[in-house]
PDB file of C-alpha atoms in Angstrom:
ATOM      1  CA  UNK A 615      41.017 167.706  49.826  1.00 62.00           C
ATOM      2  CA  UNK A 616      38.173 164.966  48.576  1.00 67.00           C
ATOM      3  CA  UNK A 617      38.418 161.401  50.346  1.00 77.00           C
ATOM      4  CA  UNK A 618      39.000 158.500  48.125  1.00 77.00           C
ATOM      5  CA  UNK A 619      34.801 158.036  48.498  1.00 76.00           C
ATOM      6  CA  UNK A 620      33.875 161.084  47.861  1.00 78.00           C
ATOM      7  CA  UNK A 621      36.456 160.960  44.497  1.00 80.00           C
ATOM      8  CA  UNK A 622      34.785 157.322  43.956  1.00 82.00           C
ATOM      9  CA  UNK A 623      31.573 158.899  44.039  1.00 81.00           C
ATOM     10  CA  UNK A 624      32.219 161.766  41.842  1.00 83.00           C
ATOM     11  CA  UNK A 625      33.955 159.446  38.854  1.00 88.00           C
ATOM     12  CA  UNK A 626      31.315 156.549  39.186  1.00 87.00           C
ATOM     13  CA  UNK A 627      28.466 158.161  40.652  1.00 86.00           C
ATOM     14  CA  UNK A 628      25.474 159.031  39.082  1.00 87.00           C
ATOM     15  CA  UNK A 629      24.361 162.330  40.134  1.00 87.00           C
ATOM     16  CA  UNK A 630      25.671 165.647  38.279  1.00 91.00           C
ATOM     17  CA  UNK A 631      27.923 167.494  40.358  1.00 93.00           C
ATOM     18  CA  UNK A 632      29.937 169.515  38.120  1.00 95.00           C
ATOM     19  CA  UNK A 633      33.385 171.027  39.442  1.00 96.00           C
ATOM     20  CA  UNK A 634      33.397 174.805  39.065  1.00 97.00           C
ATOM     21  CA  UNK A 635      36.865 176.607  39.536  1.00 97.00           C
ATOM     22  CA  UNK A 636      37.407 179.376  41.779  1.00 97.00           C
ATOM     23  CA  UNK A 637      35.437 181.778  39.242  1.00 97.00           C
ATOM     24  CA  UNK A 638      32.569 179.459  39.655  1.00 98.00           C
ATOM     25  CA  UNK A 639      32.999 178.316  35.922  1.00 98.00           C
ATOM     26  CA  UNK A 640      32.877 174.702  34.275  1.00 98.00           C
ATOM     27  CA  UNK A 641      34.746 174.687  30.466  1.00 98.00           C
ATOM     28  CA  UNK A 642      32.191 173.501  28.149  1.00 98.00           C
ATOM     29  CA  UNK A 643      33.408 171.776  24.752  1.00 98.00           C
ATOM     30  CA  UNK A 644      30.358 172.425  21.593  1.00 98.00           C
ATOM     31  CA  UNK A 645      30.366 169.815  18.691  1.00 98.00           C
ATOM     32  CA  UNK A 646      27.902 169.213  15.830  1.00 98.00           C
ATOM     33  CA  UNK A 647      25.915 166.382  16.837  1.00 98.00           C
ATOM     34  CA  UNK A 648      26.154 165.907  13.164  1.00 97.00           C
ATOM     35  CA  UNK A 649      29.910 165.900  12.044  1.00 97.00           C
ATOM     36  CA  UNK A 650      31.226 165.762  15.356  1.00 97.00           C
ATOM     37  CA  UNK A 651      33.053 169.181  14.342  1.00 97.00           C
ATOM     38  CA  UNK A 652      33.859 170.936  17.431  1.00 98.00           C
ATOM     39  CA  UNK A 653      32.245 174.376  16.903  1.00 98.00           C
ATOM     40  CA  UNK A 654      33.443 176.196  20.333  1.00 98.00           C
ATOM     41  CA  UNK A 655      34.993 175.989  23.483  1.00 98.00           C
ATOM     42  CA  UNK A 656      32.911 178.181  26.174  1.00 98.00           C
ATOM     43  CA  UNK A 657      32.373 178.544  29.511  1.00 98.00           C
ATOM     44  CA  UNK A 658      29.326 177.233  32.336  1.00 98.00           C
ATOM     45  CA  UNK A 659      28.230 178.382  35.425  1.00 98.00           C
ATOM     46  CA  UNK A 660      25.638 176.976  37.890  1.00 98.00           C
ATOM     47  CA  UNK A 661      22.919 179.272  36.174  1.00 98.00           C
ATOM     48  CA  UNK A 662      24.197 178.666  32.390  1.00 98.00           C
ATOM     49  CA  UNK A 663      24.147 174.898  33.255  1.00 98.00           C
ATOM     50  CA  UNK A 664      20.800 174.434  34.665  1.00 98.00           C
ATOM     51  CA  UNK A 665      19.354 176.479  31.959  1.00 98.00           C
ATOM     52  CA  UNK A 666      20.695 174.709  29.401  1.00 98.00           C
ATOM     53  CA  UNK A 667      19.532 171.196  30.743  1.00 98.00           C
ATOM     54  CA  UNK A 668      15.800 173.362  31.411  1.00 98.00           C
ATOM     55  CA  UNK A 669      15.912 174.896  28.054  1.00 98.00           C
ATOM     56  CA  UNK A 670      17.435 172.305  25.659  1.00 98.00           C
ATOM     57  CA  UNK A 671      19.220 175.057  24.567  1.00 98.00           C
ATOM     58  CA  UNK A 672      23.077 175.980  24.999  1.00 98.00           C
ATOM     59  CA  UNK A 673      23.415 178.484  27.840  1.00 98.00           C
ATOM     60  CA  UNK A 674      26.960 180.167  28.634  1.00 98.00           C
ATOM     61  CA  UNK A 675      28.360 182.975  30.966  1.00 98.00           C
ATOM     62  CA  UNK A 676      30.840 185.234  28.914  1.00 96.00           C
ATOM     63  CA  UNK A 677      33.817 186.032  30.722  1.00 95.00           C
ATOM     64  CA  UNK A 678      34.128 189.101  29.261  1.00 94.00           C
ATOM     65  CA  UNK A 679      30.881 190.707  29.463  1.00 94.00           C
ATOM     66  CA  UNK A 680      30.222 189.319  32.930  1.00 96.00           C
ATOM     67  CA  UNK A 681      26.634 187.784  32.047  1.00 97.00           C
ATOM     68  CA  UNK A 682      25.298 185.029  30.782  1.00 98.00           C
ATOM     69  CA  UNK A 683      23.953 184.859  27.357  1.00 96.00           C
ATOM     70  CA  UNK A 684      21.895 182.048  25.260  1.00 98.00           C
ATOM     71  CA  UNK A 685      23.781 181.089  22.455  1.00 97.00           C
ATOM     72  CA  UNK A 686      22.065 182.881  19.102  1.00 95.00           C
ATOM     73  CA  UNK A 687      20.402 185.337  21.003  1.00 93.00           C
ATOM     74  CA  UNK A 688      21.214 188.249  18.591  1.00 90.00           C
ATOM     75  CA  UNK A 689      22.432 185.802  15.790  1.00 93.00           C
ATOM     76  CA  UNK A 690      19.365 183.758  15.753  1.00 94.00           C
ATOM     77  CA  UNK A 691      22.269 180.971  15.625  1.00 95.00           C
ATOM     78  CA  UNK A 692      20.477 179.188  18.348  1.00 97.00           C
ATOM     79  CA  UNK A 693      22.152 175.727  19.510  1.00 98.00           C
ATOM     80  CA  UNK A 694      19.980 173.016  20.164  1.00 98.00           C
ATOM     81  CA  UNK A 695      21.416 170.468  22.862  1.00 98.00           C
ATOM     82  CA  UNK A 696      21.340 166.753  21.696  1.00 98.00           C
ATOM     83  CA  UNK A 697      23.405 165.434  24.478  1.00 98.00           C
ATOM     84  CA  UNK A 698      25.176 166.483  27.265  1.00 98.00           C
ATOM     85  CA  UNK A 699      28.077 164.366  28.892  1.00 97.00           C
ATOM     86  CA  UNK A 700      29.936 165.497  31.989  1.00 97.00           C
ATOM     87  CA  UNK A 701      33.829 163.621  32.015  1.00 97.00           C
ATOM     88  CA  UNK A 702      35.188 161.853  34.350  1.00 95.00           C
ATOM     89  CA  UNK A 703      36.202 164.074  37.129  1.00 95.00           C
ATOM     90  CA  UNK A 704      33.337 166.426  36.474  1.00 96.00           C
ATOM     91  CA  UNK A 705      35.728 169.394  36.088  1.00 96.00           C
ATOM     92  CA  UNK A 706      34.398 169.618  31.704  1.00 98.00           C
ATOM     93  CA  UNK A 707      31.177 169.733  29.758  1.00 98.00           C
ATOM     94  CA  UNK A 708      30.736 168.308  26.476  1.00 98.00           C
ATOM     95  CA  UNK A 709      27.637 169.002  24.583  1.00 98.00           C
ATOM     96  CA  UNK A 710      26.461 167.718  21.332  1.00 98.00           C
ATOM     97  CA  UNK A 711      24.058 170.641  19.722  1.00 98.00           C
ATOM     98  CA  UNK A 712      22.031 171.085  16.305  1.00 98.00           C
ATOM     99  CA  UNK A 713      23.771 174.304  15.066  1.00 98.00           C
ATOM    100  CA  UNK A 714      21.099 176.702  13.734  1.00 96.00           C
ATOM    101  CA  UNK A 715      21.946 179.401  10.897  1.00 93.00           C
ATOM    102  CA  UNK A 716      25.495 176.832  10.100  1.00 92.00           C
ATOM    103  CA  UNK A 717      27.484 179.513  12.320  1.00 95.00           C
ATOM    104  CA  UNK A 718      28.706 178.773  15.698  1.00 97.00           C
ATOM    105  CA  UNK A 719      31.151 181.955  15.549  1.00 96.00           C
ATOM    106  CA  UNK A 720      30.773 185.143  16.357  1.00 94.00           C
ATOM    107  CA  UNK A 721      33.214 185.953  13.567  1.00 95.00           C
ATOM    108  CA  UNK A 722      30.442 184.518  10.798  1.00 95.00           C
ATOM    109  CA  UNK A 723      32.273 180.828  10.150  1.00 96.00           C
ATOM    110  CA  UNK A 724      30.809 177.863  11.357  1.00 96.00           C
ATOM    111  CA  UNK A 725      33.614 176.939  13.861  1.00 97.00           C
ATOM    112  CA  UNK A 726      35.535 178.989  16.272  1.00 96.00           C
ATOM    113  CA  UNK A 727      38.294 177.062  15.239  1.00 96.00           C
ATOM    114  CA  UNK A 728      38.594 178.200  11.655  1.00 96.00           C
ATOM    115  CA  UNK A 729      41.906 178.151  11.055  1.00 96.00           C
ATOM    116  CA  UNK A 730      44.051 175.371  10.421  1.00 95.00           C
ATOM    117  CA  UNK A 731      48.435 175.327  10.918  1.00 95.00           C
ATOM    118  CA  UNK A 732      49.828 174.346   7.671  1.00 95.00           C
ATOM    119  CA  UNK A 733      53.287 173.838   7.074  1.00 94.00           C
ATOM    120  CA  UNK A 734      54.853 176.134   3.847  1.00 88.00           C
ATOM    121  CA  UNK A 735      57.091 174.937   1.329  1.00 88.00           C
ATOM    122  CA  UNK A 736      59.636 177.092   3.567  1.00 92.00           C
ATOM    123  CA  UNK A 737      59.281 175.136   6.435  1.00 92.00           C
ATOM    124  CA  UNK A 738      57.478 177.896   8.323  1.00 93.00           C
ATOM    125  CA  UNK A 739      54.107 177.815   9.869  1.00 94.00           C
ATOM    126  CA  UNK A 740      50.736 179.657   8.038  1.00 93.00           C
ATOM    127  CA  UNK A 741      47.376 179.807   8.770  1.00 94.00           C
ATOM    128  CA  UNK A 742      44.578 179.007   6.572  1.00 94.00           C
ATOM    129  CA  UNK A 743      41.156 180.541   7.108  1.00 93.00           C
ATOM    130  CA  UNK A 744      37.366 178.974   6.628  1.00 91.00           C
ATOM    131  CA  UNK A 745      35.285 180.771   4.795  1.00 91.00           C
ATOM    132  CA  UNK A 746      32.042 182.978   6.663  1.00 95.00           C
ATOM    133  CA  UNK A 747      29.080 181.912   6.563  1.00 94.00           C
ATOM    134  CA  UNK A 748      27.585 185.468   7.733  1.00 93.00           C
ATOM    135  CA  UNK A 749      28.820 189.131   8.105  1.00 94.00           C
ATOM    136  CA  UNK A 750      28.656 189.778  11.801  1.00 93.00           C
ATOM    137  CA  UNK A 751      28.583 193.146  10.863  1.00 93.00           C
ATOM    138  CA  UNK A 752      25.299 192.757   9.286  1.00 92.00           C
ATOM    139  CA  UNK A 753      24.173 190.045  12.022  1.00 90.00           C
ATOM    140  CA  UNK A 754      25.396 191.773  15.013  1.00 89.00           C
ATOM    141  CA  UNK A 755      23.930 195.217  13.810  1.00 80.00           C
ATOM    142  CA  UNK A 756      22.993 197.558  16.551  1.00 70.00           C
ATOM    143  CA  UNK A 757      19.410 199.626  16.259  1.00 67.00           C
ATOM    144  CA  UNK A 758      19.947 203.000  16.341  1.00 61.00           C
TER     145      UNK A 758
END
């Protein structure tokens, strides 16, 4: 449990001292420093962090692979930090990138979140769908 100074110090303080969970991971919100668009919600850790703020570069660690990767690494859909803010309690990263290629996706569109909830004439629910701006077959292509 943090003491009320250590909290104080944490919220107000100046130093970066980001609040991993018990994975060791920090959520990380992407927007175009541009639009203001937010392009993807990822995950940090220690390593992806500090080689983002070394690199000027976005760094994450895919929980699904188990490895860190640099963002455009096989796209070429490199993201170019512009600012990176740490909120309040430390426990989220947002940072503000320069979107290479127009794609932040790995699906080809240029947001992850590339469908929007509409509401149909019948009252139900649909989604609508954004437009690629790449195959990822094509992009993603293994060498044989």
């Amino acid at each position: 449990m943090s003491t009320p100074a250590a909290t104080q110090d944490i919220e107000e303080g100046l130093l970066l001292r980001p609040k991993f969970d018990a994975a060791g991971l920090v959520t990380c919100v992407t927007t175009d420093a541009t639009t203001g668009d937010v392009l993807m919600v990822a995950h940090m850790n220690d390593e992806a962090l500090r080689r983002t703020i070394a690199s000027g570069e976005a760094w994450y660690y895919s929980r699904s692979r188990g490895a860190l990767w640099r963002k455009g690494e096989s796209s070429g859909n490199i993201q170019r930090v512009i600012e990176l803010r740490v909120d309040c309690d430390q426990d989220a990263i947002w940072i503000r990138v320069e979107q290479a290629g127009g794609a932040a996706c790995h699906t080809g569109r240029r947001s992850c979140f590339y469908r929007a909830a509409i509401q149909g004439g019948d009252g139900k629910l649909a989604l609508v769908d954004a437009g690629k701006v790449f195959d990822p077959a094509e992009v993603y292509r293994k060498p044989s």
